[in-house]
Short mmCIF file of C-alpha atoms and ligand atoms in Angstrom, two decimals:
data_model
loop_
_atom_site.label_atom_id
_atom_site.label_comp_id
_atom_site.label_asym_id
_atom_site.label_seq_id
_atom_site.Cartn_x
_atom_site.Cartn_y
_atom_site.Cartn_z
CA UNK A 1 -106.66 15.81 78.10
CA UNK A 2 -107.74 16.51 74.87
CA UNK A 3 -106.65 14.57 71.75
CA UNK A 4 -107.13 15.50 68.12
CA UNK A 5 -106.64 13.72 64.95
CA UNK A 6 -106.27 15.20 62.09
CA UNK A 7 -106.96 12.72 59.04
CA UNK A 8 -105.92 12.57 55.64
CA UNK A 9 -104.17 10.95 52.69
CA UNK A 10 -101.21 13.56 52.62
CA UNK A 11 -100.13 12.27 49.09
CA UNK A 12 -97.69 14.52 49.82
CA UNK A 13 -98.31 16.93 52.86
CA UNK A 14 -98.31 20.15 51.86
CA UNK A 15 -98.00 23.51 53.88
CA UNK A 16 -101.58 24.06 53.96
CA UNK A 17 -101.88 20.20 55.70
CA UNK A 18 -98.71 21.64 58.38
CA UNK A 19 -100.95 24.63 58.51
CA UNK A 20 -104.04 23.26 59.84
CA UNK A 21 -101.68 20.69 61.96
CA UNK A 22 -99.68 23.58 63.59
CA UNK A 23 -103.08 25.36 64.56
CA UNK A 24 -104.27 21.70 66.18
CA UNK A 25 -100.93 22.23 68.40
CA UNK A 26 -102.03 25.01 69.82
CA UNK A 27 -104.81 24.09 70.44
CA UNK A 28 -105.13 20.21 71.97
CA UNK A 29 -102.64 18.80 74.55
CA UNK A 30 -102.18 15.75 72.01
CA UNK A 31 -102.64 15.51 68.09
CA UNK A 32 -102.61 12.27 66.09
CA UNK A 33 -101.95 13.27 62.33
CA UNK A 34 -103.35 10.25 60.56
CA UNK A 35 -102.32 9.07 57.77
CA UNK A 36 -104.85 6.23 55.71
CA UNK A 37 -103.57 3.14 54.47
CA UNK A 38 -106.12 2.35 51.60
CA UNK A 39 -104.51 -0.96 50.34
CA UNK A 40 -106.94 -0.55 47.05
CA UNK A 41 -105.84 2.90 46.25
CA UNK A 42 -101.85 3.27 44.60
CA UNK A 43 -100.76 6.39 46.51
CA UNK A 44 -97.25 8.00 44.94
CA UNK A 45 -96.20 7.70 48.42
CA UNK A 46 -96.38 4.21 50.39
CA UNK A 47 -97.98 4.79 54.26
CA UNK A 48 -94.97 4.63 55.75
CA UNK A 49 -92.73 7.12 53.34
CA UNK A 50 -95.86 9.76 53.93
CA UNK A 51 -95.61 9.31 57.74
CA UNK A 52 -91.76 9.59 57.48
CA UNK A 53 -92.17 12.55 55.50
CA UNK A 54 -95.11 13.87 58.23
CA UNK A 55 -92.66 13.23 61.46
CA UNK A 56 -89.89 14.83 59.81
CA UNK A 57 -92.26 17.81 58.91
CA UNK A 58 -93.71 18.33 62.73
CA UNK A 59 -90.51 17.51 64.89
CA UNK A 60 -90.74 20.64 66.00
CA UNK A 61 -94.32 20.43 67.59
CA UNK A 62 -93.49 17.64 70.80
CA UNK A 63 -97.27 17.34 70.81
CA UNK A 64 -97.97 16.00 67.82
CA UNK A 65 -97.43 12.17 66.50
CA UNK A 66 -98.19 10.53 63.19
CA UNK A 67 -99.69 7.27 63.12
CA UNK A 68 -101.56 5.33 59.89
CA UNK A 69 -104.81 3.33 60.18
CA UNK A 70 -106.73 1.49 57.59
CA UNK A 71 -110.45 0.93 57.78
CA UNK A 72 -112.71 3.56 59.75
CA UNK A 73 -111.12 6.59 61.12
CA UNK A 74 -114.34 6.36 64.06
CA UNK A 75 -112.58 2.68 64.48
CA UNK A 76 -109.08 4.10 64.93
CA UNK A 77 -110.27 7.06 66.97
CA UNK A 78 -111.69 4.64 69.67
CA UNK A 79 -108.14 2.96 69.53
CA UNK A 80 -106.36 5.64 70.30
CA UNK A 81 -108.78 7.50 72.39
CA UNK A 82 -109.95 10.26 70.49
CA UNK A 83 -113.32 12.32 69.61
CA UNK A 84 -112.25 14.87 68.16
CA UNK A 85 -111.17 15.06 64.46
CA UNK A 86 -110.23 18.14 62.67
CA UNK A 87 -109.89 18.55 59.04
CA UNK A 88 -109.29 21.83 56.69
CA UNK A 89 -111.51 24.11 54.69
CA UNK A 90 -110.41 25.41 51.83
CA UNK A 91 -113.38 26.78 50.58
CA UNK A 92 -116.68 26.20 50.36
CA UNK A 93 -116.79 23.29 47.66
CA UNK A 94 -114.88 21.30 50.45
CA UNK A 95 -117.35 22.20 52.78
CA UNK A 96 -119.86 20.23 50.73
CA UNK A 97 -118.18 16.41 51.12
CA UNK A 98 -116.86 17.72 54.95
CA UNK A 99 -119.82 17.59 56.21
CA UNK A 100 -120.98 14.56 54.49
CA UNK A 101 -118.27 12.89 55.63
CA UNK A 102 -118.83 14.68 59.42
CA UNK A 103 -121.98 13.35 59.25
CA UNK A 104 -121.46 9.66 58.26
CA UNK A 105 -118.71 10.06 61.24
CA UNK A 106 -121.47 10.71 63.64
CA UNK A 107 -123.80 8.42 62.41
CA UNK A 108 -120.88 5.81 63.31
CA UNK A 109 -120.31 7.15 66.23
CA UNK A 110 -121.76 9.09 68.63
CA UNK A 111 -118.98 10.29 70.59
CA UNK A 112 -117.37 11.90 67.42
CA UNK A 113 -117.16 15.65 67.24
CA UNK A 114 -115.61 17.27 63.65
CA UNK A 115 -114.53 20.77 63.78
CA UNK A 116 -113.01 22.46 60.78
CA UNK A 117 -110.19 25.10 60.53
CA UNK A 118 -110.17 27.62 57.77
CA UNK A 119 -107.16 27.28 55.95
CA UNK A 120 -104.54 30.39 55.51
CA UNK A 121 -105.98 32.31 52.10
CA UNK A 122 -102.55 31.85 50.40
CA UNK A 123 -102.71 28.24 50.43
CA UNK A 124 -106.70 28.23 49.30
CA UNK A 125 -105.81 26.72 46.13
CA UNK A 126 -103.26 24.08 47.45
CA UNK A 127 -104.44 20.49 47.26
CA UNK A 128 -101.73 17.25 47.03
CA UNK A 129 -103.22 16.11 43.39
CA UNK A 130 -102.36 19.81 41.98
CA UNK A 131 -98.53 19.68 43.59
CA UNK A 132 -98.31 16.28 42.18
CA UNK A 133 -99.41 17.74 38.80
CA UNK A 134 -97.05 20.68 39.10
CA UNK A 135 -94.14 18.61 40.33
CA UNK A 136 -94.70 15.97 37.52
CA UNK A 137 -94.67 18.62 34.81
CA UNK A 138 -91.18 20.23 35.81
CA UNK A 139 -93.16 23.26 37.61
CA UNK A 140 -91.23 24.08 41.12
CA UNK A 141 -93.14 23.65 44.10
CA UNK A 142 -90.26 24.65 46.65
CA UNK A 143 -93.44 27.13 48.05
CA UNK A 144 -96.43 25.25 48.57
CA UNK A 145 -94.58 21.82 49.95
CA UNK A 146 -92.26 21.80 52.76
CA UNK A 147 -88.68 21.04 52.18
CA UNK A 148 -88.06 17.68 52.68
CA UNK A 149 -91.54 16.79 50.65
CA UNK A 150 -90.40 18.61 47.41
CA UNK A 151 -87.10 16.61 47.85
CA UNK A 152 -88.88 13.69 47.87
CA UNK A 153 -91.10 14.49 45.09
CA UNK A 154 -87.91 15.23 42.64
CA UNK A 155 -86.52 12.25 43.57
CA UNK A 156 -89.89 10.35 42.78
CA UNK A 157 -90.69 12.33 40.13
CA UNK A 158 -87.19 12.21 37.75
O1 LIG B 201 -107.03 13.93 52.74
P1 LIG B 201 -108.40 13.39 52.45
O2 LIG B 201 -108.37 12.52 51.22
O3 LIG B 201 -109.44 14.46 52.41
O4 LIG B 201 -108.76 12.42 53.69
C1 LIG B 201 -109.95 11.67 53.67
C2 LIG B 201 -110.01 10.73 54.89
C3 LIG B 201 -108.78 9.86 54.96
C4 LIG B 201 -110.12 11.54 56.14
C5 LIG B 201 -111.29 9.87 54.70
O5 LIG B 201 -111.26 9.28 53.45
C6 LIG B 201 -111.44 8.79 55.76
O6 LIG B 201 -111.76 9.08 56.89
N1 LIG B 201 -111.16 7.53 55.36
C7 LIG B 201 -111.29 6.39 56.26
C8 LIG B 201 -112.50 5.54 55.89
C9 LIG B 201 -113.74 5.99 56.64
O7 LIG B 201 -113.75 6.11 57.83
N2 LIG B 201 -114.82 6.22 55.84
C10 LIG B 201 -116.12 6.58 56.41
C11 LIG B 201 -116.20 8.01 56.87
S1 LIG B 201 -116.82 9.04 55.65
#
């Protein structure tokens, strides 16, 4: 029984996060989507309205879950009973802090393994800061957020 987390901030999920989560699906018997709880960082979504707005994204997936943690993702992948942690590549200039971050991972733990999956090409220049951008500025993101995020962000945004 494999389990797989896949980490972020998902301030908001966007398709390319659901991307990389759907291929996790296929491919481990359980996946954690985890959300961090920085309480020094002011998110535009709290924890818990990001993981309400992750479980209503991957309903359809019944082997997927969405949890937050604060502190070390190595900490909360003992808790749960995970190694493996799986985060997106967009290109090559997130390649650079991926692996540093892989790395440090290891370092804290031995019994980590990070694997990357490429991210579809039409959502290569997707990150949550540039939807938030968009959104704020009246631009329609109706096709790089899924529904019930761009919802949200109107109704954060107005
Ligand atoms: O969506 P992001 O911002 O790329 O996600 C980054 C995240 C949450 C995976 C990373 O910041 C993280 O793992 N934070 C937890 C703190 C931690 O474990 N830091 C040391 C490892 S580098």
């Amino acid at each position: 029984m494999i389990t797989a987390l896949v980490p972020g901030s998902f301030d908001p999920p966007t398709k390319g996060h659901l991307d990389v989560v759907e291929r996790c699906a296929a491919l481990f018997d359980e996946v954690i989507v985890s959300v961090v709880h920085n309480p020094s960082k002011s998110p535009l979504f709290t924890a818990d309205e990001r993981i309400a707005l992750l479980e209503e994204c991957t309903r359809g997936w019944d082997n997927v879950r969405v949890a937050s943690f604060q502190g070390l993702l190595v900490d909360f992948a003992r808790e749960v009973g995970a190694t493996t942690m799986v985060k997106g590549l967009r290109a090559v200039t997130d390649f650079e802090f991926e692996i540093q971050m892989s790395q440090m991972n290891r370092h804290l733990s031995g019994d980590v393994v990070s694997l990357f999956v490429a991210t579809k090409p039409e959502y290569a220049y997707l990150s949550s800061s540039l939807v938030k951008e968009v959104a704020r500025l009246g631009g329609s993101v109706d096709a790089l957020v899924p529904e019930p995020v761009a919802a949200a962000l109107k109704e954060r945004l107005v």
